C-alpha atoms as a PDB file:
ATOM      1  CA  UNK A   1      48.687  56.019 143.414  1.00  0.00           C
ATOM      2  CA  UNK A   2      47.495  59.380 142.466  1.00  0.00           C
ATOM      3  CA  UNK A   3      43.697  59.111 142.998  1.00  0.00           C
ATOM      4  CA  UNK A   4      43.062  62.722 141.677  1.00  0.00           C
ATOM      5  CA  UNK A   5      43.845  61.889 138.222  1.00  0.00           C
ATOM      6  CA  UNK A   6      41.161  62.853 136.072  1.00  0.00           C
ATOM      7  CA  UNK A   7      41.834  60.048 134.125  1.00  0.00           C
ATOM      8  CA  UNK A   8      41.498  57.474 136.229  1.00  0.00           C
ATOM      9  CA  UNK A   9      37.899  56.013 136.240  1.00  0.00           C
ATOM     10  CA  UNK A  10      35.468  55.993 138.643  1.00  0.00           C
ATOM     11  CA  UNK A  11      35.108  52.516 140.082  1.00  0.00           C
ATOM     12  CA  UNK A  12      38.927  51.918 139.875  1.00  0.00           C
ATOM     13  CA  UNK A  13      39.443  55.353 142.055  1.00  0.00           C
ATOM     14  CA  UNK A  14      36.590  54.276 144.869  1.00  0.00           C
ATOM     15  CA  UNK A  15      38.278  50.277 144.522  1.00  0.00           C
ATOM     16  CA  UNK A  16      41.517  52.060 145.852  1.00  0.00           C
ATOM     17  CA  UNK A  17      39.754  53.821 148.581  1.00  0.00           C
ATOM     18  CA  UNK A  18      38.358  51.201 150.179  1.00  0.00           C
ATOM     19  CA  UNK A  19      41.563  49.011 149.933  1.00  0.00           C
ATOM     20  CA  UNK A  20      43.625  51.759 151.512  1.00  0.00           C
ATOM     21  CA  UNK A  21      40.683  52.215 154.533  1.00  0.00           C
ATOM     22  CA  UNK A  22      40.871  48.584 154.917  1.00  0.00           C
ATOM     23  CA  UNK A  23      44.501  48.296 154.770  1.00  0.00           C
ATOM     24  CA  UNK A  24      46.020  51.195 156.618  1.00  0.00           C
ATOM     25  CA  UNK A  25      44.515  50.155 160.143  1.00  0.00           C
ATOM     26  CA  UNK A  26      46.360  46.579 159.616  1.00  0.00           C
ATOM     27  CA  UNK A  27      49.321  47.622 158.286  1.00  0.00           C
ATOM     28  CA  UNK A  28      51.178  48.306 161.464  1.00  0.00           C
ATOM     29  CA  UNK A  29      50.398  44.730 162.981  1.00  0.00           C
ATOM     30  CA  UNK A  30      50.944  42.748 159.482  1.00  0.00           C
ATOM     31  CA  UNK A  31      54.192  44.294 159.598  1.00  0.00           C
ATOM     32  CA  UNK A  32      55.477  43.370 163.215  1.00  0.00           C
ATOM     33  CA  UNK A  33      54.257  40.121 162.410  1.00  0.00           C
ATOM     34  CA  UNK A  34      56.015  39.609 158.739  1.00  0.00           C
ATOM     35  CA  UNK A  35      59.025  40.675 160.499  1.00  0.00           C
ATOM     36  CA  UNK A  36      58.566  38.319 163.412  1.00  0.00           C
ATOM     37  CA  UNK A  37      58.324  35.398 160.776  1.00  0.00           C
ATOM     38  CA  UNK A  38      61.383  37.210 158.411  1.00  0.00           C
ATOM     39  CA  UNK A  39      63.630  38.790 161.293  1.00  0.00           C
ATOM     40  CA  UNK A  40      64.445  41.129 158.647  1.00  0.00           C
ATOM     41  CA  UNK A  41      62.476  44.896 158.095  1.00  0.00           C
ATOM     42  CA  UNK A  42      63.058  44.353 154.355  1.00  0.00           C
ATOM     43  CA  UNK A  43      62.006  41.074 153.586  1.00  0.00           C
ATOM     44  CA  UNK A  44      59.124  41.584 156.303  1.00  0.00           C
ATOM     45  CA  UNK A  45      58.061  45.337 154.255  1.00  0.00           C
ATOM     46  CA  UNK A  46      58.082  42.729 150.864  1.00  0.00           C
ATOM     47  CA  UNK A  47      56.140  39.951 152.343  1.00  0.00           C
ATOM     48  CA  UNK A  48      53.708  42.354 153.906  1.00  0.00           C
ATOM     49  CA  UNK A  49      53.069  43.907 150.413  1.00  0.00           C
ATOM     50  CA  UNK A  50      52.781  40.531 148.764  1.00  0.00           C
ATOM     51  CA  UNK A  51      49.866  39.309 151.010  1.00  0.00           C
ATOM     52  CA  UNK A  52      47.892  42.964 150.519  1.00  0.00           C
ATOM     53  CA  UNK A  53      48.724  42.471 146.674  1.00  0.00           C
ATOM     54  CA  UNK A  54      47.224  38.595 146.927  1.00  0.00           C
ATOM     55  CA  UNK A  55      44.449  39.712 149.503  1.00  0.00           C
ATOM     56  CA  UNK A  56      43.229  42.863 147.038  1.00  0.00           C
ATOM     57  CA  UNK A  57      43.476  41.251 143.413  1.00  0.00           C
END
């Protein structure tokens, strides 16, 4: 997501910022473990975006 977009509003832009600070530091071990339950990278990388799509809406 392009955060510098002037048309993007204000509350939307900071929403992102805080999901992506929350998110980055995890992302690393939700990963190892989605692809310890999936013993595949690529159904592991989907899973791991499902639950941060479910966990931020």
């Amino acid at each position: 997501m392009n955060t510098d977009d002037p048309e993007l509003p204000d509350i939307l832009r900071r929403s992102w910022h805080r999901f992506a600070d929350t998110y980055e530091p995890l992302r690393g071990e939700l990963f190892r473990y989605c692809r310890h339950l999936t013993r595949s990278p690529w159904d592991a990388e989907d899973l791991a975006q499902d639950a941060m799509a479910r966990a931020f809406a």
